[in-house]
mmCIF file of C-alpha atoms (C1' of nucleotides) in Angstrom:
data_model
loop_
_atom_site.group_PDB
_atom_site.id
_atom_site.type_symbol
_atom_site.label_atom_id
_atom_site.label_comp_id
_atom_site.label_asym_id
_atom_site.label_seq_id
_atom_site.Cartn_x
_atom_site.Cartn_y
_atom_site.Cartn_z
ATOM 1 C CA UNK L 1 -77.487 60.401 194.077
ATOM 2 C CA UNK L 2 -79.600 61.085 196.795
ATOM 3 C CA UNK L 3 -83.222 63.513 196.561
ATOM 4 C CA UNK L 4 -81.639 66.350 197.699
ATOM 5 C CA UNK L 5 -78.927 66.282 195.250
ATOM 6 C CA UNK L 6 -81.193 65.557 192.580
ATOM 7 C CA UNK L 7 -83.264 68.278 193.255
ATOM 8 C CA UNK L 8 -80.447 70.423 193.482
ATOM 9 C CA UNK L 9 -79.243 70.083 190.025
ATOM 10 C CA UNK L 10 -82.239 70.144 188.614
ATOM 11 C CA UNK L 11 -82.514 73.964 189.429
ATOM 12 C CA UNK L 12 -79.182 74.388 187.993
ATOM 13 C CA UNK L 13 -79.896 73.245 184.225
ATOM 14 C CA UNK L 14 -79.921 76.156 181.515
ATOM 15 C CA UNK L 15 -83.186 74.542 180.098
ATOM 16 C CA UNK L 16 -84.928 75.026 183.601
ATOM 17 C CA UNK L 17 -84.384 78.178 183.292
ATOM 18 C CA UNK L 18 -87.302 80.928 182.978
ATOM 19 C CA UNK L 19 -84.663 83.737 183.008
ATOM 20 C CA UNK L 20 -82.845 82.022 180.402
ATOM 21 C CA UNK L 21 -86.214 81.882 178.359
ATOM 22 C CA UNK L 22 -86.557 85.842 178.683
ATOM 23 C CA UNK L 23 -82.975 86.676 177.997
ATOM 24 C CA UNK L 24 -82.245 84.532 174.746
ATOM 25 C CA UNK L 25 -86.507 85.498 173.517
ATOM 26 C CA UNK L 26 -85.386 88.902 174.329
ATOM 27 C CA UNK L 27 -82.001 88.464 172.047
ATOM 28 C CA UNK L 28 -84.481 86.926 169.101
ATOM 29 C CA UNK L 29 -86.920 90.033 169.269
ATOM 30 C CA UNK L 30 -84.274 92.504 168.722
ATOM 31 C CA UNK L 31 -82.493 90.411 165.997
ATOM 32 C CA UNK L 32 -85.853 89.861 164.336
ATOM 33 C CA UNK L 33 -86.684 93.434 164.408
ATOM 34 C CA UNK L 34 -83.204 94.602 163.061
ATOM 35 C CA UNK L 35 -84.272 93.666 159.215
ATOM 36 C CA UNK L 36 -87.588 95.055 158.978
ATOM 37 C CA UNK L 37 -85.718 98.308 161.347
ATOM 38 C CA UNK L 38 -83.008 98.842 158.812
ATOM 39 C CA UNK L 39 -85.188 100.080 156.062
ATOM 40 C CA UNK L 40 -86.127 103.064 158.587
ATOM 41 C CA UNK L 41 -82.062 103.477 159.476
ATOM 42 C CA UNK L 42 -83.112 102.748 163.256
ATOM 43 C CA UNK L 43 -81.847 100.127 166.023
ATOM 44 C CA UNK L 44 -84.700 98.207 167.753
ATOM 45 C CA UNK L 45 -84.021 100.591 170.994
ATOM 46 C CA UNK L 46 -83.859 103.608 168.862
ATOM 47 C CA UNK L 47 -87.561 102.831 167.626
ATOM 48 C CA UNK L 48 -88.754 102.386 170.772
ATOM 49 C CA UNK L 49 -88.116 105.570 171.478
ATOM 50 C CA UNK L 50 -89.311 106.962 168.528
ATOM 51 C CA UNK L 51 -92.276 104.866 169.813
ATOM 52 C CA UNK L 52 -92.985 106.905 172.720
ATOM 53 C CA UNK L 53 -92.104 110.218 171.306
ATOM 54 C CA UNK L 54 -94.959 109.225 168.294
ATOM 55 C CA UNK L 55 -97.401 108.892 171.728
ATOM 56 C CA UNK L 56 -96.509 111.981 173.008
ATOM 57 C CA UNK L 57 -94.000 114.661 171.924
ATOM 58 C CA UNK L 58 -92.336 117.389 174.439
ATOM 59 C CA UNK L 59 -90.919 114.713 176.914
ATOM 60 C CA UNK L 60 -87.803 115.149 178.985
ATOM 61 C CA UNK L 61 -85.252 112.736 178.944
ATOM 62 C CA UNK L 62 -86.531 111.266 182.470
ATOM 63 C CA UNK L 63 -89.814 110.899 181.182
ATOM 64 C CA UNK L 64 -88.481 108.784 178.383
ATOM 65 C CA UNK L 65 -86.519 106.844 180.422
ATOM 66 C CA UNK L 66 -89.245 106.174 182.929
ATOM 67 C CA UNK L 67 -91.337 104.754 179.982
ATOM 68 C CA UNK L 68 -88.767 102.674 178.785
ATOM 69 C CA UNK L 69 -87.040 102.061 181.944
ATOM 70 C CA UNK L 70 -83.771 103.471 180.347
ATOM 71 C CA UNK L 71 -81.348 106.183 182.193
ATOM 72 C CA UNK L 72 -79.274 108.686 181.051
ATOM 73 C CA UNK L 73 -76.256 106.961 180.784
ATOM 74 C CA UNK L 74 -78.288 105.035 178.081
ATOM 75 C CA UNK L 75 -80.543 107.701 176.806
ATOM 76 C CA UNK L 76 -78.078 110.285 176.254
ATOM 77 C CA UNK L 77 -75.945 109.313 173.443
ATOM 78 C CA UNK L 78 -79.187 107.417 172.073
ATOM 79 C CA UNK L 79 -81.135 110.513 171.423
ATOM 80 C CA UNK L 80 -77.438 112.342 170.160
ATOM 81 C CA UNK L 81 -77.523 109.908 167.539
ATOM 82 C CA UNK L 82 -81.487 110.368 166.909
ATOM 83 C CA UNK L 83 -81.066 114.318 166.465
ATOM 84 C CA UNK L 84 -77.999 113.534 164.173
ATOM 85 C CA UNK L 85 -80.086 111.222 162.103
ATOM 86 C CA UNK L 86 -82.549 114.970 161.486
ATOM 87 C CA UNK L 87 -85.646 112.846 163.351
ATOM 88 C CA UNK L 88 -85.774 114.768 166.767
ATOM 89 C CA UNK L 89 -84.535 117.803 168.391
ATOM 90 C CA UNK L 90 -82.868 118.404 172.011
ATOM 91 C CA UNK L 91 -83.590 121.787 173.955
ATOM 92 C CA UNK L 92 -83.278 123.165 177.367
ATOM 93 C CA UNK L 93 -86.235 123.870 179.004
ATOM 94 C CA UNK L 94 -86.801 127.764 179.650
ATOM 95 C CA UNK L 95 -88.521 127.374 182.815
ATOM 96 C CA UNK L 96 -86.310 124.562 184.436
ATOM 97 C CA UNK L 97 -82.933 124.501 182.362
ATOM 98 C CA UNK L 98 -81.942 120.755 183.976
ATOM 99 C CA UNK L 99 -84.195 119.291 182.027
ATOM 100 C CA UNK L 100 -84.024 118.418 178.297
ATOM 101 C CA UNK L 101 -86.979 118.584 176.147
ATOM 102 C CA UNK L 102 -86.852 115.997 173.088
ATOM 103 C CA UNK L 103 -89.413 116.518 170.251
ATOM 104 C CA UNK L 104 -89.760 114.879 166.876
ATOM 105 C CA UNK L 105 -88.676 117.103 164.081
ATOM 106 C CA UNK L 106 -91.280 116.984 160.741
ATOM 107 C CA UNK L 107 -88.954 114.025 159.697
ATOM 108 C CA UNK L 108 -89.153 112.038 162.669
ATOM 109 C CA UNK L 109 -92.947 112.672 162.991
ATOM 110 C CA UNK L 110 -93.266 111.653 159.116
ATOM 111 C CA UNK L 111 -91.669 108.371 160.105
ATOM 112 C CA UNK L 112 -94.762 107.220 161.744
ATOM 113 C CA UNK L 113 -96.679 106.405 159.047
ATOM 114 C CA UNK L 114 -93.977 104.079 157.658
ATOM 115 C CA UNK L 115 -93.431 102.522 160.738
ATOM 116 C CA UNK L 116 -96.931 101.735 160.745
ATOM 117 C CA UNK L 117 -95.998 98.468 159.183
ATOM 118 C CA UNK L 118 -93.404 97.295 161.920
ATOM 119 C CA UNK L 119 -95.282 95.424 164.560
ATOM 120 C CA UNK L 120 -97.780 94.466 161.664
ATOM 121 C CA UNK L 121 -95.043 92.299 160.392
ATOM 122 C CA UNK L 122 -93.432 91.390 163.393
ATOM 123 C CA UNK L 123 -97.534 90.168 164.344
ATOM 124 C CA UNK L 124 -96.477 87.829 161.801
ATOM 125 C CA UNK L 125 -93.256 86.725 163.095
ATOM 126 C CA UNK L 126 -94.475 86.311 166.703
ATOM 127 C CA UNK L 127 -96.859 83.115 165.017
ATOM 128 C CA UNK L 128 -99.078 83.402 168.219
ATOM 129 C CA UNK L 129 -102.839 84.826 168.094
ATOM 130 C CA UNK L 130 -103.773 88.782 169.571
ATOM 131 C CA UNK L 131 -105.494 87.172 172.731
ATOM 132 C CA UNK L 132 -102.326 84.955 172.859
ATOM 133 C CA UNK L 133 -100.116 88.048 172.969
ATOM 134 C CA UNK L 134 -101.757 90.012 175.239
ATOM 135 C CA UNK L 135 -101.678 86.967 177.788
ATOM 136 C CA UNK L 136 -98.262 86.550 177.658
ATOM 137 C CA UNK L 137 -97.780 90.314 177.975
ATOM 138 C CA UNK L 138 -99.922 90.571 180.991
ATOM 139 C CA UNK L 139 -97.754 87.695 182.679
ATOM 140 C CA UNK L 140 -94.316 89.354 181.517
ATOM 141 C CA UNK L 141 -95.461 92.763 182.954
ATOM 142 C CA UNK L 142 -96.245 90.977 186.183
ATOM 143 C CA UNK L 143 -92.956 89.222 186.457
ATOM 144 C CA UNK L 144 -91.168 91.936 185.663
ATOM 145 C CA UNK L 145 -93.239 93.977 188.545
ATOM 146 C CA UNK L 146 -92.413 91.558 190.902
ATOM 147 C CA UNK L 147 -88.515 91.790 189.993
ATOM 148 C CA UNK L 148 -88.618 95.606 190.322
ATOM 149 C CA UNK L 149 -90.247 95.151 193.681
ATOM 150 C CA UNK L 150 -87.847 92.645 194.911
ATOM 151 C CA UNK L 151 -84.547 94.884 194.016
ATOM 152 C CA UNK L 152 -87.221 97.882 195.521
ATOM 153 C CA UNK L 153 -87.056 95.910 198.718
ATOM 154 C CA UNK L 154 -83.358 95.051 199.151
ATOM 155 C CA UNK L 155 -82.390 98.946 198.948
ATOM 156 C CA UNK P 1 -111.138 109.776 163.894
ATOM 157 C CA UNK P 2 -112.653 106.677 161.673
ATOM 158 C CA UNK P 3 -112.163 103.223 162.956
ATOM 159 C CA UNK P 4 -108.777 102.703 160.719
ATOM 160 C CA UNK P 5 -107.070 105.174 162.199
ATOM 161 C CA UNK P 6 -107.988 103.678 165.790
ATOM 162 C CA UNK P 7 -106.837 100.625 164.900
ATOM 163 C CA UNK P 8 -103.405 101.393 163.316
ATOM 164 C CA UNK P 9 -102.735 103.946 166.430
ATOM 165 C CA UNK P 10 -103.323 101.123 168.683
ATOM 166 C CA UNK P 11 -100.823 99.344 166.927
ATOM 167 C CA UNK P 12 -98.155 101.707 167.599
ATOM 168 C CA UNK P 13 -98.603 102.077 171.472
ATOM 169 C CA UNK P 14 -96.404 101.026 173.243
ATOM 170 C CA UNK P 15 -98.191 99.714 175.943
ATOM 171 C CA UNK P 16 -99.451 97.005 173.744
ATOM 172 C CA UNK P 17 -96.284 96.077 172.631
ATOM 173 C CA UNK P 18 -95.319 92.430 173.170
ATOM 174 C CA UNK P 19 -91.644 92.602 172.006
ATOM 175 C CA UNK P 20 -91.372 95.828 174.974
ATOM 176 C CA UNK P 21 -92.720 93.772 177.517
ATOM 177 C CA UNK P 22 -89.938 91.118 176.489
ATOM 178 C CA UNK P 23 -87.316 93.299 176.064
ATOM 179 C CA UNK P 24 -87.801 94.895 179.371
ATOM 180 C CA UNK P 25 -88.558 92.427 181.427
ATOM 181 C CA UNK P 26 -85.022 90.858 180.371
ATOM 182 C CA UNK P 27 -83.220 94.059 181.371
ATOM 183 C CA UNK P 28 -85.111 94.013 184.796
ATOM 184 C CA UNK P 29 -83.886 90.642 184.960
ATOM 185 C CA UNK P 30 -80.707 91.160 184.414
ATOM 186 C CA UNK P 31 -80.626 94.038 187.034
ATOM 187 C CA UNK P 32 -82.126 91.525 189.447
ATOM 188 C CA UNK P 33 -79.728 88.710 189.016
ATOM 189 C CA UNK P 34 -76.896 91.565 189.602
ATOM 190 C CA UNK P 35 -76.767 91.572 193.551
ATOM 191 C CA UNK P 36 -76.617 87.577 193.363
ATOM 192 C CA UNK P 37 -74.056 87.260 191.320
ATOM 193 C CA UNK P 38 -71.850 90.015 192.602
ATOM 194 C CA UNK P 39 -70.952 87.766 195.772
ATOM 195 C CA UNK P 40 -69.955 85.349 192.602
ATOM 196 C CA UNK P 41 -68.241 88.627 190.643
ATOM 197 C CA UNK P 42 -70.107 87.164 187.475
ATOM 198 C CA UNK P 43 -71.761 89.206 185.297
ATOM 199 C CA UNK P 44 -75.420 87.893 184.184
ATOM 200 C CA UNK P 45 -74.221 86.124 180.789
ATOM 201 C CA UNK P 46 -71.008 85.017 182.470
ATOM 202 C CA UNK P 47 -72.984 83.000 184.608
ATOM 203 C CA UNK P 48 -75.450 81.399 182.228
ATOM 204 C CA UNK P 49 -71.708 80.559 180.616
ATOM 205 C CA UNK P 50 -70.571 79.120 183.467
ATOM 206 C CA UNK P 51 -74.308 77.236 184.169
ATOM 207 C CA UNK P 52 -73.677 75.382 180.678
ATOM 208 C CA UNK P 53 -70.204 74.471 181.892
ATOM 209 C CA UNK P 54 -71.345 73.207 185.229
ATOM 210 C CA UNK P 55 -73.782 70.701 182.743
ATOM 211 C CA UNK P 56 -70.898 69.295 180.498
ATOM 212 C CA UNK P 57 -67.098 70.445 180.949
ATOM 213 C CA UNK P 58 -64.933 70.506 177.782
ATOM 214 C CA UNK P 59 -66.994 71.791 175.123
ATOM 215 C CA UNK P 60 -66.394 74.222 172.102
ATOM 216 C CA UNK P 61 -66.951 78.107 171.576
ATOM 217 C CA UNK P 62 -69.686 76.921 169.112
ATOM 218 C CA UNK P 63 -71.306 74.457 171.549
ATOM 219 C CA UNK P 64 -71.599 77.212 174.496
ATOM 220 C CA UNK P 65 -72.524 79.560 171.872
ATOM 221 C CA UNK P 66 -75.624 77.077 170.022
ATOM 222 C CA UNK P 67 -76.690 76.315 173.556
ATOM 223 C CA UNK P 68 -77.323 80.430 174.466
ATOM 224 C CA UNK P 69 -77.417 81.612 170.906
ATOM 225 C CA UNK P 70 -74.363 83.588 171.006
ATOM 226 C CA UNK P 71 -71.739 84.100 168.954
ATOM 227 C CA UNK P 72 -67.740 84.456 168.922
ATOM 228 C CA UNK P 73 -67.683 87.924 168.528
ATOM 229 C CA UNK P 74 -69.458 87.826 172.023
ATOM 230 C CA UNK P 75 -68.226 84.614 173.268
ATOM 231 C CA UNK P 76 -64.379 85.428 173.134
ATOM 232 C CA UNK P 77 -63.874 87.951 174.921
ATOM 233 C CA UNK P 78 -66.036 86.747 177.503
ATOM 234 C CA UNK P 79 -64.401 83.416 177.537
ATOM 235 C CA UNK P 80 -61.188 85.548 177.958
ATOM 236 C CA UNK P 81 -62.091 86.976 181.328
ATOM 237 C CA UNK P 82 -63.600 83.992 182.927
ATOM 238 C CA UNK P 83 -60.277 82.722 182.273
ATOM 239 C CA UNK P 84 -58.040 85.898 183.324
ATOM 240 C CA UNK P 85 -60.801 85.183 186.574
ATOM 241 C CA UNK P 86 -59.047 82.043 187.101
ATOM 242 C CA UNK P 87 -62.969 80.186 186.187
ATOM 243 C CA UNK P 88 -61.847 78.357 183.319
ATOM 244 C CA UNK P 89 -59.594 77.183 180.801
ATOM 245 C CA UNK P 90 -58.869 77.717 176.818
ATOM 246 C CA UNK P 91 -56.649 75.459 175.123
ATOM 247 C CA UNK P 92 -56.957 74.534 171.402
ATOM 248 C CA UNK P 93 -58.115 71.536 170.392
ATOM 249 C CA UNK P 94 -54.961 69.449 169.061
ATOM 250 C CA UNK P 95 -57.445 66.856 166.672
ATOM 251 C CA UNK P 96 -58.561 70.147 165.271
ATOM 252 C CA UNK P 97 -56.870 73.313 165.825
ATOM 253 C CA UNK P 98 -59.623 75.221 164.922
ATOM 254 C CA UNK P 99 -61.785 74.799 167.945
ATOM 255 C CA UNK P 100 -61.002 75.870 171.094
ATOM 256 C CA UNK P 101 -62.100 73.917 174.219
ATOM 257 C CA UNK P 102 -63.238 75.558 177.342
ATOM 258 C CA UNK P 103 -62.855 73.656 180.585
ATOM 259 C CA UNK P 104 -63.612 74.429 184.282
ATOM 260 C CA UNK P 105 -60.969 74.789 186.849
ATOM 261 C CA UNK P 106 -60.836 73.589 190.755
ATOM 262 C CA UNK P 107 -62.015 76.876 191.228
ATOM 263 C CA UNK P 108 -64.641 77.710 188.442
ATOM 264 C CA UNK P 109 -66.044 73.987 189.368
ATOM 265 C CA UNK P 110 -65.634 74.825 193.195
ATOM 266 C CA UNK P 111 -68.389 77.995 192.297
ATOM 267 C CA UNK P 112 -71.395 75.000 191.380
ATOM 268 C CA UNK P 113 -72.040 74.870 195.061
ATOM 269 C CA UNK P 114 -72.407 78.475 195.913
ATOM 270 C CA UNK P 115 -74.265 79.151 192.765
ATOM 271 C CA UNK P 116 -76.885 76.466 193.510
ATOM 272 C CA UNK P 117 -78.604 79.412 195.870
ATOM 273 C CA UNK P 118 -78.852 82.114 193.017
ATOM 274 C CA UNK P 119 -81.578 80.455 190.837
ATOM 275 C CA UNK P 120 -84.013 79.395 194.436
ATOM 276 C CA UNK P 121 -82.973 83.043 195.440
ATOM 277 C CA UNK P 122 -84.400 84.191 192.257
ATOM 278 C CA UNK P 123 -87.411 81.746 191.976
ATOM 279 C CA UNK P 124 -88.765 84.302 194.910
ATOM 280 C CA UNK P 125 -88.130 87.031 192.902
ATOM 281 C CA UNK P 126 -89.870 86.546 190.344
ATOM 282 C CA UNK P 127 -93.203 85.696 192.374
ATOM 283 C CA UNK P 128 -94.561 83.412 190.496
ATOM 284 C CA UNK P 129 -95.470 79.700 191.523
ATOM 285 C CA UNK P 130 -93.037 76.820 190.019
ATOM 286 C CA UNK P 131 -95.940 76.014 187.620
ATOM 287 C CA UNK P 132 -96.468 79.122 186.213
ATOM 288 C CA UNK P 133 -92.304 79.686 185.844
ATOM 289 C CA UNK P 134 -93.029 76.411 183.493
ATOM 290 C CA UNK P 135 -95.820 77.670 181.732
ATOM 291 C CA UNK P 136 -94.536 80.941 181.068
ATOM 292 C CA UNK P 137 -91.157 79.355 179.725
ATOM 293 C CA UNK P 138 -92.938 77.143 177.281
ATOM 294 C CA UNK P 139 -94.793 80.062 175.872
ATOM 295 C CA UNK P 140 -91.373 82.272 175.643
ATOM 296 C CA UNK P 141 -89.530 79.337 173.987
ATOM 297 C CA UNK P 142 -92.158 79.143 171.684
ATOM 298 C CA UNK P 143 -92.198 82.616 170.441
ATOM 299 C CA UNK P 144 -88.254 82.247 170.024
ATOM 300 C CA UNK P 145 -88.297 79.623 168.121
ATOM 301 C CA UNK P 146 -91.176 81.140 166.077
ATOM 302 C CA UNK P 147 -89.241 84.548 166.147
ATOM 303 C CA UNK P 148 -85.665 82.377 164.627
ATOM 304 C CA UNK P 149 -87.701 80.474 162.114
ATOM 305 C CA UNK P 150 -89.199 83.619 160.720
ATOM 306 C CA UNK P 151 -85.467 85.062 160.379
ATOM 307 C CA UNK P 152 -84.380 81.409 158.824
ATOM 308 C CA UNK P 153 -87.295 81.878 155.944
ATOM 309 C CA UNK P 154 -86.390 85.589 155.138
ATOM 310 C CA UNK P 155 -83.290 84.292 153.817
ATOM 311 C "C1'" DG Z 1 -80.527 135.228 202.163
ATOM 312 C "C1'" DC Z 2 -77.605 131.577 202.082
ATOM 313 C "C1'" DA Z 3 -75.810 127.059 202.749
ATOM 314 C "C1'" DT Z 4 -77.385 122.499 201.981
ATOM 315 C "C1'" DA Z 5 -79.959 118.992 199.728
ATOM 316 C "C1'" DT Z 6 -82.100 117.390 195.792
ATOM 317 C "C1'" DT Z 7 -82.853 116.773 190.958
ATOM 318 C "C1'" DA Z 8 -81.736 116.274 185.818
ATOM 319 C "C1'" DA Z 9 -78.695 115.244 182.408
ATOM 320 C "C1'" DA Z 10 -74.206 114.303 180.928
ATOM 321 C "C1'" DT Z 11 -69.998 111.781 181.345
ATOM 322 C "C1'" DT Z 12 -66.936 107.845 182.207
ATOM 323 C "C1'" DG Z 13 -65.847 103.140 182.207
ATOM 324 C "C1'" DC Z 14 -66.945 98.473 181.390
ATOM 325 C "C1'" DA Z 15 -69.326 94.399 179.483
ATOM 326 C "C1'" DC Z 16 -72.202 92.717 176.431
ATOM 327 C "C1'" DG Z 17 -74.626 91.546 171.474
ATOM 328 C "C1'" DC Z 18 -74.053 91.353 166.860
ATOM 329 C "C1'" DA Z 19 -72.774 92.320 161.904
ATOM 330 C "C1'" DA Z 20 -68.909 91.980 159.117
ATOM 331 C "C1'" DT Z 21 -64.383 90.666 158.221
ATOM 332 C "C1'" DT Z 22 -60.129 88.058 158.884
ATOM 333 C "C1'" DA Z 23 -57.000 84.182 159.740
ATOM 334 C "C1'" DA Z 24 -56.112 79.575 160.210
ATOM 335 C "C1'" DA Z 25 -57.272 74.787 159.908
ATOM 336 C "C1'" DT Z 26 -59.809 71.196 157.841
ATOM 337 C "C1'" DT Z 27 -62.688 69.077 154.343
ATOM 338 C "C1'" DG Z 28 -64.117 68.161 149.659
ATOM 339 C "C1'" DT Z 29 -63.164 67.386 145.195
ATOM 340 C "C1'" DA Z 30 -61.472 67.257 140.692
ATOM 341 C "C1'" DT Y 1 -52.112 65.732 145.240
ATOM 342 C "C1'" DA Y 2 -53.436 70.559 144.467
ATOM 343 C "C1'" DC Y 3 -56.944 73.793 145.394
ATOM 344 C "C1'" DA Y 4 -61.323 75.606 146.267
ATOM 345 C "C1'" DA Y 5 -64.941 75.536 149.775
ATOM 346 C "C1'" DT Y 6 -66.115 75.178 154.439
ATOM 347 C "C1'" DT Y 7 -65.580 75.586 159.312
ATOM 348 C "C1'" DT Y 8 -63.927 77.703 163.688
ATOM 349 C "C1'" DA Y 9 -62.371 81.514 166.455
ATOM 350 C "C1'" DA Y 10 -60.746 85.839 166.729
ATOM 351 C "C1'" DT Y 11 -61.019 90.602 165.565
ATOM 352 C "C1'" DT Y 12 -63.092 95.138 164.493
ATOM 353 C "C1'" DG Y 13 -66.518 98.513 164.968
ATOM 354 C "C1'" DC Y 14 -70.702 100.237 166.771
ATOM 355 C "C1'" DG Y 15 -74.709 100.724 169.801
ATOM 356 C "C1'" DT Y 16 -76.616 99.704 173.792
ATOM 357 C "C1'" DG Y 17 -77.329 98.973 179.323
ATOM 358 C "C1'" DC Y 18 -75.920 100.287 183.569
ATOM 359 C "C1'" DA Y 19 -73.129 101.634 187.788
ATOM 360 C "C1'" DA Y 20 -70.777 105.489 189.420
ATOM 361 C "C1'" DT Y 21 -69.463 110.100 189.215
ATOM 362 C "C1'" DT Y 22 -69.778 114.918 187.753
ATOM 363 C "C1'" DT Y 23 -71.904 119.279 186.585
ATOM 364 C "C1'" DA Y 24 -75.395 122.492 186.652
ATOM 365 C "C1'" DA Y 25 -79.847 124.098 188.150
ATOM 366 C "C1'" DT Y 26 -83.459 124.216 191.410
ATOM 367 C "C1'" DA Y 27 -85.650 123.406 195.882
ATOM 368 C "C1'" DT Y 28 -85.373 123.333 200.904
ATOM 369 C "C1'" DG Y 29 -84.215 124.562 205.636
ATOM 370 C "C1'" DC Y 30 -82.359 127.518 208.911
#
DNA sequence: GCATATTAAATTGCACGCAATTAAATTGTA
DNA sequence: TACAATTTAATTGCGTGCAATTTAATATGC
């Protein structure tokens, strides 16, 4: 086996992979939130919504989805099923009726304060320091900026 | 607002959220492996599938599935159309009928050589020098396996 | 003013992920 | 050797993600 070839394979083996990294870390987050999620009748992409609705309420569904990088097709039945569950509400607006306005009802708003304990525990789980955390954030949010801008470019 | 409340509201924003910046940044992956792999017509996880094939031919549902922690309820009917594509094989394994191994064909093993651009294609992608793509994959592997041993203790 | 373009959400179709269950084969164990 | 326990895939059901299309409302250009 030659250099080249060596090289070459090298950049084909699962453990060399960083996207690999994200996408199975990615799995474990959402099956580590699931338990401490259940208790609150919520899937992990459910609370993040409920997330940014606790931030701010009166969004449309874009503005959501811009948050979250989520569309419609995603979005959509998502927030169906939140209304169904009695924690938010879906309206036209008056002045613009494309849009959809999504606000928390007093259940959904109540919620906050139990979910208070959520990324507490999941601190926990993480096993890495605040400062730690925030690093790896910054360098996720980065990477993921630079994907963005690459598919961005090729359009 | 008292210093308690500061502190628990920071808690809940999603901009500080670790497990967001995870869980998007491997759905902006995803997105950006999607024009690469088209050319392939493989789907994101059907090529990390066919990746661990192009390591070590003939293995078991359960050996793909340890290696990218999935399971058969995700596995088989992936498996299936990777075979319907003519990629690979599925024959039962006669020592033990219970397992099934998976094999590559001429043609799934022919697709090694055309894949080996996708990962150096994405290495620009993600912007980030080849040391820092290590670094950042230690630090995600780390948090997985912290993230699975927390799950392991719970029950 | 009116046709055209744009925008927002919903819909459709497909492929994951994963919990829970089932079916079949093998292992262990008295 | 019987028979219970374990192991392996497959199956079922549900909730995402996302591309592509559709529908309805609004903005734009002539």
């Amino acid at each position: 086996m030659n250099m080249k070839e060596k090289g070459q394979e090298s950049q084909l083996k699962l453990e060399n992979f960083l996207c690999f990294a994200i996408y199975s870390t990615a799995n474990a987050v959402t099956r580590a939130y699931q338990p401490r999620l259940t208790a609150l009748k919520l899937t992990y992409p459910q609370y993040l919504v409920m997330v940014v609705l606790w931030e701010e309420e009166n969004q449309t569904v874009t503005a959501i989805g811009d948050k979250l990088s989520l569309d419609s097709g995603t979005l959509t039945p998502l927030l169906k099923r939140l209304e169904a569950a009695g924690l938010i509400s879906r309206r036209r607006d008056k002045a613009d009726e494309r849009q959809v306005l999504i606000n928390l009802t007093d259940e959904g708003r109540a919620m906050k304060e139990r979910a208070e304990s959520v990324p507490i525990a999941m601190g926990q789980a993480f096993g890495c320091t605040m400062d730690e955390a925030r690093g790896m954030r910054a360098e996720l949010i980065g990477l993921r900026d630079n994907l963005v801008a690459s598919l961005d470019e090729a359009k």
